[in-house]
DNA sequence: TTGCTATTTTGCCAAATTGCCAATTACTTG
DNA sequence: CAAGTAATTGGCAATTTGGCAAAATAGCAA
């Protein structure tokens, strides 16, 4: 196995970075239960809808969520529900 | 179980943020094998020692590493070797 | 088409992050 | 004590991030 360098960790770092925000963890936790539209997530987190939309873009770029349009609504869902197992585990890590 | 809000995710987000950097993942991976001093980590990552030292501070603040002085050297170690299990898993997530 | 609603994009700005260099601290040895 | 090695700290510029608000876009319905 070749020795690993910084560049081998860029992709995982990107995913971790996407996870590393309280609002995004809250969003992901909500998506774990069910597909949810942006306006519902806005009510959940209490920020401006544009802010929520930006967070969702970050998650999408990291490949953690995907969207499906249904009429006027965009319903977001987890692409890989297992992400939150890490998050829960890390929560325990942090005492 | 009470409903979770943003503030419940601040601590895990802090830990994830500490993980979310290629250099820090490389450092953690090295520490998994053995306790290591800063100058050795500097050779590994190729950045200035002050830069490495700051990364280690971030990891220490997140509770992921601890240091033990031995003469002139400060040897860092993982406080909880399991962290990298997440990282490996997340690496797979990111395709 | 027009109007309405849901969502995204853009612009803006304050705050945080990153990495380097220089100065400083901590420790050992002569 | 002074000199040398290991590490941290402070300062700085460049870049990124987070959040709001205004403008633009996408789809539905009359």
PDB file of C-alpha atoms (C1' of nucleotides) in Angstrom:
ATOM      1  CA  UNK A   1       0.000   0.000   0.000  1.00  0.00           C
ATOM      2  CA  UNK A   2       1.526   3.313  -1.039  1.00  0.00           C
ATOM      3  CA  UNK A   3       2.166   5.927   1.583  1.00  0.00           C
ATOM      4  CA  UNK A   4      -0.650   8.404   1.951  1.00  0.00           C
ATOM      5  CA  UNK A   5      -0.163  12.139   1.562  1.00  0.00           C
ATOM      6  CA  UNK A   6      -2.278  15.180   2.211  1.00  0.00           C
ATOM      7  CA  UNK A   7      -4.015  14.904  -1.134  1.00  0.00           C
ATOM      8  CA  UNK A   8      -5.439  11.505  -0.230  1.00  0.00           C
ATOM      9  CA  UNK A   9      -7.446  13.176   2.495  1.00  0.00           C
ATOM     10  CA  UNK A  10      -8.902  16.059   0.511  1.00  0.00           C
ATOM     11  CA  UNK A  11     -12.080  14.262  -0.403  1.00  0.00           C
ATOM     12  CA  UNK A  12     -12.875  12.956   3.101  1.00  0.00           C
ATOM     13  CA  UNK A  13     -12.005  16.383   4.488  1.00  0.00           C
ATOM     14  CA  UNK A  14     -14.578  17.904   2.150  1.00  0.00           C
ATOM     15  CA  UNK A  15     -17.261  15.559   3.405  1.00  0.00           C
ATOM     16  CA  UNK A  16     -16.320  16.194   7.029  1.00  0.00           C
ATOM     17  CA  UNK A  17     -16.364  19.919   6.391  1.00  0.00           C
ATOM     18  CA  UNK A  18     -19.875  19.646   5.043  1.00  0.00           C
ATOM     19  CA  UNK A  19     -20.885  17.865   8.237  1.00  0.00           C
ATOM     20  CA  UNK A  20     -19.139  20.351  10.492  1.00  0.00           C
ATOM     21  CA  UNK A  21     -21.909  22.854  11.124  1.00  0.00           C
ATOM     22  CA  UNK A  22     -24.681  22.658  13.725  1.00  0.00           C
ATOM     23  CA  UNK A  23     -27.351  23.751  11.267  1.00  0.00           C
ATOM     24  CA  UNK A  24     -26.303  21.145   8.743  1.00  0.00           C
ATOM     25  CA  UNK A  25     -26.278  18.401  11.364  1.00  0.00           C
ATOM     26  CA  UNK A  26     -29.753  19.467  12.400  1.00  0.00           C
ATOM     27  CA  UNK A  27     -30.890  19.365   8.790  1.00  0.00           C
ATOM     28  CA  UNK A  28     -29.372  15.939   8.218  1.00  0.00           C
ATOM     29  CA  UNK A  29     -30.986  14.622  11.355  1.00  0.00           C
ATOM     30  CA  UNK A  30     -34.351  15.825  10.122  1.00  0.00           C
ATOM     31  CA  UNK A  31     -33.799  14.283   6.699  1.00  0.00           C
ATOM     32  CA  UNK A  32     -33.065  11.002   8.395  1.00  0.00           C
ATOM     33  CA  UNK A  33     -36.722  10.800   9.379  1.00  0.00           C
ATOM     34  CA  UNK A  34     -38.187  11.816   6.050  1.00  0.00           C
ATOM     35  CA  UNK A  35     -37.744  13.728   2.842  1.00  0.00           C
ATOM     36  CA  UNK A  36     -38.270  17.390   3.601  1.00  0.00           C
ATOM     37  CA  UNK A  37     -38.789  20.578   1.598  1.00  0.00           C
ATOM     38  CA  UNK A  38     -36.728  23.704   2.134  1.00  0.00           C
ATOM     39  CA  UNK A  39     -39.456  25.759   3.755  1.00  0.00           C
ATOM     40  CA  UNK A  40     -40.025  23.107   6.383  1.00  0.00           C
ATOM     41  CA  UNK A  41     -36.305  23.013   7.083  1.00  0.00           C
ATOM     42  CA  UNK A  42     -36.333  26.791   7.354  1.00  0.00           C
ATOM     43  CA  UNK A  43     -38.976  26.547  10.085  1.00  0.00           C
ATOM     44  CA  UNK A  44     -36.894  23.916  11.804  1.00  0.00           C
ATOM     45  CA  UNK A  45     -33.625  25.814  11.881  1.00  0.00           C
ATOM     46  CA  UNK A  46     -35.024  29.334  12.044  1.00  0.00           C
ATOM     47  CA  UNK A  47     -32.663  30.948   9.531  1.00  0.00           C
ATOM     48  CA  UNK A  48     -33.467  32.759   6.329  1.00  0.00           C
ATOM     49  CA  UNK A  49     -34.489  30.434   3.524  1.00  0.00           C
ATOM     50  CA  UNK A  50     -31.528  31.555   1.408  1.00  0.00           C
ATOM     51  CA  UNK A  51     -29.229  30.532   4.216  1.00  0.00           C
ATOM     52  CA  UNK A  52     -30.856  27.123   4.457  1.00  0.00           C
ATOM     53  CA  UNK A  53     -30.560  26.793   0.704  1.00  0.00           C
ATOM     54  CA  UNK A  54     -26.839  27.493   0.892  1.00  0.00           C
ATOM     55  CA  UNK A  55     -26.388  24.852   3.558  1.00  0.00           C
ATOM     56  CA  UNK A  56     -28.231  22.384   1.360  1.00  0.00           C
ATOM     57  CA  UNK A  57     -25.936  23.264  -1.515  1.00  0.00           C
ATOM     58  CA  UNK A  58     -22.932  22.478   0.648  1.00  0.00           C
ATOM     59  CA  UNK A  59     -24.453  19.121   1.550  1.00  0.00           C
ATOM     60  CA  UNK A  60     -25.295  18.428  -2.068  1.00  0.00           C
ATOM     61  CA  UNK A  61     -21.769  19.240  -3.237  1.00  0.00           C
ATOM     62  CA  UNK A  62     -20.448  16.804  -0.676  1.00  0.00           C
ATOM     63  CA  UNK A  63     -22.810  14.183  -2.055  1.00  0.00           C
ATOM     64  CA  UNK A  64     -24.710  13.807   1.195  1.00  0.00           C
ATOM     65  CA  UNK A  65     -28.157  14.849  -0.009  1.00  0.00           C
ATOM     66  CA  UNK A  66     -30.125  14.873  -3.228  1.00  0.00           C
ATOM     67  CA  UNK A  67     -33.232  16.759  -4.270  1.00  0.00           C
ATOM     68  CA  UNK A  68     -36.401  15.684  -6.009  1.00  0.00           C
ATOM     69  CA  UNK A  69     -38.883  18.214  -7.286  1.00  0.00           C
ATOM     70  CA  UNK A  70     -42.566  17.756  -6.537  1.00  0.00           C
ATOM     71  CA  UNK A  71     -44.549  20.639  -7.930  1.00  0.00           C
ATOM     72  CA  UNK A  72     -43.313  23.789  -6.302  1.00  0.00           C
ATOM     73  CA  UNK A  73     -41.418  21.930  -3.644  1.00  0.00           C
ATOM     74  CA  UNK A  74     -37.940  20.549  -3.683  1.00  0.00           C
ATOM     75  CA  UNK A  75     -37.765  17.596  -1.371  1.00  0.00           C
ATOM     76  CA  UNK A  76     -34.349  16.787  -0.051  1.00  0.00           C
ATOM     77  CA  UNK A  77     -33.285  13.389   1.155  1.00  0.00           C
ATOM     78  CA  UNK A  78     -30.160  11.711   2.461  1.00  0.00           C
ATOM     79  CA  UNK A  79     -28.223   9.875  -0.205  1.00  0.00           C
ATOM     80  CA  UNK A  80     -26.626   7.720   2.452  1.00  0.00           C
ATOM     81  CA  UNK A  81     -28.541   7.534   5.737  1.00  0.00           C
ATOM     82  CA  UNK A  82     -25.485   6.131   7.493  1.00  0.00           C
ATOM     83  CA  UNK A  83     -23.823   9.558   7.775  1.00  0.00           C
ATOM     84  CA  UNK A  84     -25.576  10.246  11.012  1.00  0.00           C
ATOM     85  CA  UNK A  85     -24.229   7.156  12.660  1.00  0.00           C
ATOM     86  CA  UNK A  86     -20.885   8.926  12.537  1.00  0.00           C
ATOM     87  CA  UNK A  87     -22.381  12.105  13.867  1.00  0.00           C
ATOM     88  CA  UNK A  88     -23.960  10.368  16.850  1.00  0.00           C
ATOM     89  CA  UNK A  89     -20.727   8.586  17.537  1.00  0.00           C
ATOM     90  CA  UNK A  90     -18.765  11.799  17.348  1.00  0.00           C
ATOM     91  CA  UNK A  91     -21.226  13.446  19.679  1.00  0.00           C
ATOM     92  CA  UNK A  92     -20.297  10.840  22.260  1.00  0.00           C
ATOM     93  CA  UNK A  93     -16.628  11.430  21.534  1.00  0.00           C
ATOM     94  CA  UNK A  94     -17.098  15.063  22.468  1.00  0.00           C
ATOM     95  CA  UNK A  95     -18.053  13.941  25.979  1.00  0.00           C
TER      96      UNK A  95
ATOM     97  CA  UNK B   1     -36.897  12.472  24.102  1.00  0.00           C
ATOM     98  CA  UNK B   2     -36.916  16.250  23.781  1.00  0.00           C
ATOM     99  CA  UNK B   3     -36.682  17.829  20.364  1.00  0.00           C
ATOM    100  CA  UNK B   4     -33.157  18.706  19.337  1.00  0.00           C
ATOM    101  CA  UNK B   5     -32.153  22.193  18.289  1.00  0.00           C
ATOM    102  CA  UNK B   6     -29.086  23.696  16.690  1.00  0.00           C
ATOM    103  CA  UNK B   7     -27.333  24.059  20.040  1.00  0.00           C
ATOM    104  CA  UNK B   8     -27.389  20.295  20.571  1.00  0.00           C
ATOM    105  CA  UNK B   9     -25.122  19.944  17.569  1.00  0.00           C
ATOM    106  CA  UNK B  10     -22.529  22.565  18.449  1.00  0.00           C
ATOM    107  CA  UNK B  11     -20.219  20.165  20.220  1.00  0.00           C
ATOM    108  CA  UNK B  12     -20.257  17.440  17.545  1.00  0.00           C
ATOM    109  CA  UNK B  13     -19.858  20.139  14.909  1.00  0.00           C
ATOM    110  CA  UNK B  14     -16.734  21.335  16.685  1.00  0.00           C
ATOM    111  CA  UNK B  15     -15.238  17.843  16.616  1.00  0.00           C
ATOM    112  CA  UNK B  16     -16.145  17.371  12.967  1.00  0.00           C
ATOM    113  CA  UNK B  17     -14.633  20.736  12.135  1.00  0.00           C
ATOM    114  CA  UNK B  18     -11.389  19.696  13.771  1.00  0.00           C
ATOM    115  CA  UNK B  19     -11.398  16.597  11.573  1.00  0.00           C
ATOM    116  CA  UNK B  20     -12.234  18.501   8.409  1.00  0.00           C
ATOM    117  CA  UNK B  21      -8.776  19.286   7.090  1.00  0.00           C
ATOM    118  CA  UNK B  22      -6.505  17.089   4.973  1.00  0.00           C
ATOM    119  CA  UNK B  23      -3.431  17.894   7.030  1.00  0.00           C
ATOM    120  CA  UNK B  24      -5.194  17.081  10.274  1.00  0.00           C
ATOM    121  CA  UNK B  25      -6.483  13.787   8.902  1.00  0.00           C
ATOM    122  CA  UNK B  26      -2.956  12.939   7.819  1.00  0.00           C
ATOM    123  CA  UNK B  27      -1.656  13.799  11.288  1.00  0.00           C
ATOM    124  CA  UNK B  28      -4.342  11.731  12.998  1.00  0.00           C
ATOM    125  CA  UNK B  29      -3.614   8.796  10.745  1.00  0.00           C
ATOM    126  CA  UNK B  30       0.034   8.972  11.680  1.00  0.00           C
ATOM    127  CA  UNK B  31      -0.767   9.230  15.381  1.00  0.00           C
ATOM    128  CA  UNK B  32      -2.832   6.105  15.048  1.00  0.00           C
ATOM    129  CA  UNK B  33       0.367   4.148  14.511  1.00  0.00           C
ATOM    130  CA  UNK B  34       2.378   5.716  17.311  1.00  0.00           C
ATOM    131  CA  UNK B  35       2.999   8.715  19.517  1.00  0.00           C
ATOM    132  CA  UNK B  36       4.819  11.305  17.452  1.00  0.00           C
ATOM    133  CA  UNK B  37       6.648  14.562  18.117  1.00  0.00           C
ATOM    134  CA  UNK B  38       5.878  17.762  16.234  1.00  0.00           C
ATOM    135  CA  UNK B  39       9.066  17.832  14.189  1.00  0.00           C
ATOM    136  CA  UNK B  40       8.380  14.367  12.848  1.00  0.00           C
ATOM    137  CA  UNK B  41       4.869  15.412  11.918  1.00  0.00           C
ATOM    138  CA  UNK B  42       6.331  18.462  10.220  1.00  0.00           C
ATOM    139  CA  UNK B  43       8.477  16.208   8.028  1.00  0.00           C
ATOM    140  CA  UNK B  44       5.410  14.119   7.264  1.00  0.00           C
ATOM    141  CA  UNK B  45       3.117  16.939   6.172  1.00  0.00           C
ATOM    142  CA  UNK B  46       5.768  19.282   4.800  1.00  0.00           C
ATOM    143  CA  UNK B  47       4.436  22.502   6.310  1.00  0.00           C
ATOM    144  CA  UNK B  48       6.149  24.915   8.641  1.00  0.00           C
ATOM    145  CA  UNK B  49       6.367  23.642  12.202  1.00  0.00           C
ATOM    146  CA  UNK B  50       4.254  26.534  13.447  1.00  0.00           C
ATOM    147  CA  UNK B  51       1.538  25.508  11.045  1.00  0.00           C
ATOM    148  CA  UNK B  52       1.647  21.933  12.276  1.00  0.00           C
ATOM    149  CA  UNK B  53       1.590  23.173  15.831  1.00  0.00           C
ATOM    150  CA  UNK B  54      -1.572  25.154  15.150  1.00  0.00           C
ATOM    151  CA  UNK B  55      -3.257  22.139  13.609  1.00  0.00           C
ATOM    152  CA  UNK B  56      -2.361  20.177  16.729  1.00  0.00           C
ATOM    153  CA  UNK B  57      -3.904  22.907  18.855  1.00  0.00           C
ATOM    154  CA  UNK B  58      -7.145  22.576  16.936  1.00  0.00           C
ATOM    155  CA  UNK B  59      -7.113  18.817  17.513  1.00  0.00           C
ATOM    156  CA  UNK B  60      -6.304  19.303  21.183  1.00  0.00           C
ATOM    157  CA  UNK B  61      -9.131  21.788  21.659  1.00  0.00           C
ATOM    158  CA  UNK B  62     -11.500  19.260  20.159  1.00  0.00           C
ATOM    159  CA  UNK B  63     -10.215  16.687  22.638  1.00  0.00           C
ATOM    160  CA  UNK B  64      -8.852  14.402  19.942  1.00  0.00           C
ATOM    161  CA  UNK B  65      -5.176  14.440  20.902  1.00  0.00           C
ATOM    162  CA  UNK B  66      -3.069  14.988  24.008  1.00  0.00           C
ATOM    163  CA  UNK B  67       0.599  15.776  24.478  1.00  0.00           C
ATOM    164  CA  UNK B  68       3.248  14.380  26.759  1.00  0.00           C
ATOM    165  CA  UNK B  69       6.612  16.030  27.142  1.00  0.00           C
ATOM    166  CA  UNK B  70       9.758  13.965  26.996  1.00  0.00           C
ATOM    167  CA  UNK B  71      12.827  16.151  27.292  1.00  0.00           C
ATOM    168  CA  UNK B  72      12.821  18.617  24.456  1.00  0.00           C
ATOM    169  CA  UNK B  73      10.123  16.759  22.624  1.00  0.00           C
ATOM    170  CA  UNK B  74       6.365  16.951  22.873  1.00  0.00           C
ATOM    171  CA  UNK B  75       4.851  13.649  21.877  1.00  0.00           C
ATOM    172  CA  UNK B  76       1.281  13.747  20.705  1.00  0.00           C
ATOM    173  CA  UNK B  77      -1.092  10.830  20.826  1.00  0.00           C
ATOM    174  CA  UNK B  78      -4.720  10.091  20.003  1.00  0.00           C
ATOM    175  CA  UNK B  79      -7.006  10.322  23.009  1.00  0.00           C
ATOM    176  CA  UNK B  80      -9.508   8.116  21.265  1.00  0.00           C
ATOM    177  CA  UNK B  81      -8.126   5.942  18.459  1.00  0.00           C
ATOM    178  CA  UNK B  82     -11.616   5.268  17.174  1.00  0.00           C
ATOM    179  CA  UNK B  83     -11.853   8.675  15.455  1.00  0.00           C
ATOM    180  CA  UNK B  84     -10.258   7.355  12.333  1.00  0.00           C
ATOM    181  CA  UNK B  85     -12.835   4.660  11.900  1.00  0.00           C
ATOM    182  CA  UNK B  86     -15.239   7.470  11.076  1.00  0.00           C
ATOM    183  CA  UNK B  87     -12.745   9.077   8.765  1.00  0.00           C
ATOM    184  CA  UNK B  88     -12.161   5.881   6.809  1.00  0.00           C
ATOM    185  CA  UNK B  89     -15.877   5.334   6.580  1.00  0.00           C
ATOM    186  CA  UNK B  90     -16.430   8.850   5.355  1.00  0.00           C
ATOM    187  CA  UNK B  91     -13.704   8.414   2.800  1.00  0.00           C
ATOM    188  CA  UNK B  92     -15.746   5.566   1.341  1.00  0.00           C
ATOM    189  CA  UNK B  93     -18.843   7.740   1.445  1.00  0.00           C
ATOM    190  CA  UNK B  94     -17.117  10.280  -0.764  1.00  0.00           C
ATOM    191  CA  UNK B  95     -16.881   7.625  -3.477  1.00  0.00           C
TER     192      UNK B  95
ATOM    193  C1'  DT C   1     -50.404  35.687 -20.691  1.00  0.00           C
ATOM    194  C1'  DT C   2     -50.446  37.348 -15.462  1.00  0.00           C
ATOM    195  C1'  DG C   3     -49.963  36.441 -10.823  1.00  0.00           C
ATOM    196  C1'  DC C   4     -48.551  33.549  -6.966  1.00  0.00           C
ATOM    197  C1'  DT C   5     -45.519  30.555  -4.292  1.00  0.00           C
ATOM    198  C1'  DA C   6     -41.182  27.951  -3.536  1.00  0.00           C
ATOM    199  C1'  DT C   7     -36.566  28.092  -4.224  1.00  0.00           C
ATOM    200  C1'  DT C   8     -32.085  29.630  -5.806  1.00  0.00           C
ATOM    201  C1'  DT C   9     -28.682  32.986  -6.962  1.00  0.00           C
ATOM    202  C1'  DT C  10     -26.258  37.123  -6.223  1.00  0.00           C
ATOM    203  C1'  DG C  11     -24.130  40.773  -3.701  1.00  0.00           C
ATOM    204  C1'  DC C  12     -22.501  42.342   0.354  1.00  0.00           C
ATOM    205  C1'  DC C  13     -20.000  42.272   4.747  1.00  0.00           C
ATOM    206  C1'  DA C  14     -18.274  40.556   9.198  1.00  0.00           C
ATOM    207  C1'  DA C  15     -15.963  36.794  11.125  1.00  0.00           C
ATOM    208  C1'  DA C  16     -13.159  32.728  10.925  1.00  0.00           C
ATOM    209  C1'  DT C  17      -9.408  29.904   8.778  1.00  0.00           C
ATOM    210  C1'  DT C  18      -4.932  28.929   6.720  1.00  0.00           C
ATOM    211  C1'  DG C  19      -0.168  29.298   6.294  1.00  0.00           C
ATOM    212  C1'  DC C  20       4.075  31.729   6.615  1.00  0.00           C
ATOM    213  C1'  DC C  21       7.570  34.432   9.232  1.00  0.00           C
ATOM    214  C1'  DA C  22       9.508  36.361  13.374  1.00  0.00           C
ATOM    215  C1'  DA C  23       9.705  36.428  18.221  1.00  0.00           C
ATOM    216  C1'  DT C  24       9.228  33.828  22.427  1.00  0.00           C
ATOM    217  C1'  DT C  25       9.036  29.992  25.637  1.00  0.00           C
ATOM    218  C1'  DA C  26      10.611  25.357  27.392  1.00  0.00           C
ATOM    219  C1'  DC C  27      14.031  22.287  28.041  1.00  0.00           C
ATOM    220  C1'  DT C  28      18.856  20.220  27.774  1.00  0.00           C
ATOM    221  C1'  DT C  29      23.689  20.512  27.616  1.00  0.00           C
ATOM    222  C1'  DG C  30      28.232  22.634  28.100  1.00  0.00           C
TER     223       DG C  30
ATOM    224  C1'  DC D   1      25.446  31.426  32.943  1.00  0.00           C
ATOM    225  C1'  DA D   2      25.176  30.893  27.414  1.00  0.00           C
ATOM    226  C1'  DA D   3      24.065  28.225  23.288  1.00  0.00           C
ATOM    227  C1'  DG D   4      21.236  24.940  20.841  1.00  0.00           C
ATOM    228  C1'  DT D   5      16.940  22.239  19.868  1.00  0.00           C
ATOM    229  C1'  DA D   6      11.784  21.728  20.122  1.00  0.00           C
ATOM    230  C1'  DA D   7       7.620  23.930  20.171  1.00  0.00           C
ATOM    231  C1'  DT D   8       4.344  27.667  20.757  1.00  0.00           C
ATOM    232  C1'  DT D   9       2.645  32.275  20.093  1.00  0.00           C
ATOM    233  C1'  DG D  10       1.644  36.654  17.709  1.00  0.00           C
ATOM    234  C1'  DG D  11       1.084  39.141  13.616  1.00  0.00           C
ATOM    235  C1'  DC D  12      -0.159  39.477   8.982  1.00  0.00           C
ATOM    236  C1'  DA D  13      -2.273  38.707   4.173  1.00  0.00           C
ATOM    237  C1'  DA D  14      -5.104  35.809   1.407  1.00  0.00           C
ATOM    238  C1'  DT D  15      -8.969  33.001   1.286  1.00  0.00           C
ATOM    239  C1'  DT D  16     -13.230  31.011   2.877  1.00  0.00           C
ATOM    240  C1'  DT D  17     -17.556  30.922   5.477  1.00  0.00           C
ATOM    241  C1'  DG D  18     -22.160  32.319   7.322  1.00  0.00           C
ATOM    242  C1'  DG D  19     -25.990  35.027   7.219  1.00  0.00           C
ATOM    243  C1'  DC D  20     -29.240  38.447   5.500  1.00  0.00           C
ATOM    244  C1'  DA D  21     -31.644  40.851   1.823  1.00  0.00           C
ATOM    245  C1'  DA D  22     -32.771  41.802  -2.899  1.00  0.00           C
ATOM    246  C1'  DA D  23     -33.217  40.012  -7.407  1.00  0.00           C
ATOM    247  C1'  DA D  24     -33.791  36.093 -10.415  1.00  0.00           C
ATOM    248  C1'  DT D  25     -35.715  31.529 -11.562  1.00  0.00           C
ATOM    249  C1'  DA D  26     -39.051  27.507 -11.705  1.00  0.00           C
ATOM    250  C1'  DG D  27     -43.437  25.704 -11.647  1.00  0.00           C
ATOM    251  C1'  DC D  28     -48.605  26.007 -10.862  1.00  0.00           C
ATOM    252  C1'  DA D  29     -53.077  27.991 -11.701  1.00  0.00           C
ATOM    253  C1'  DA D  30     -56.413  31.254 -13.476  1.00  0.00           C
TER     254       DA D  30
END
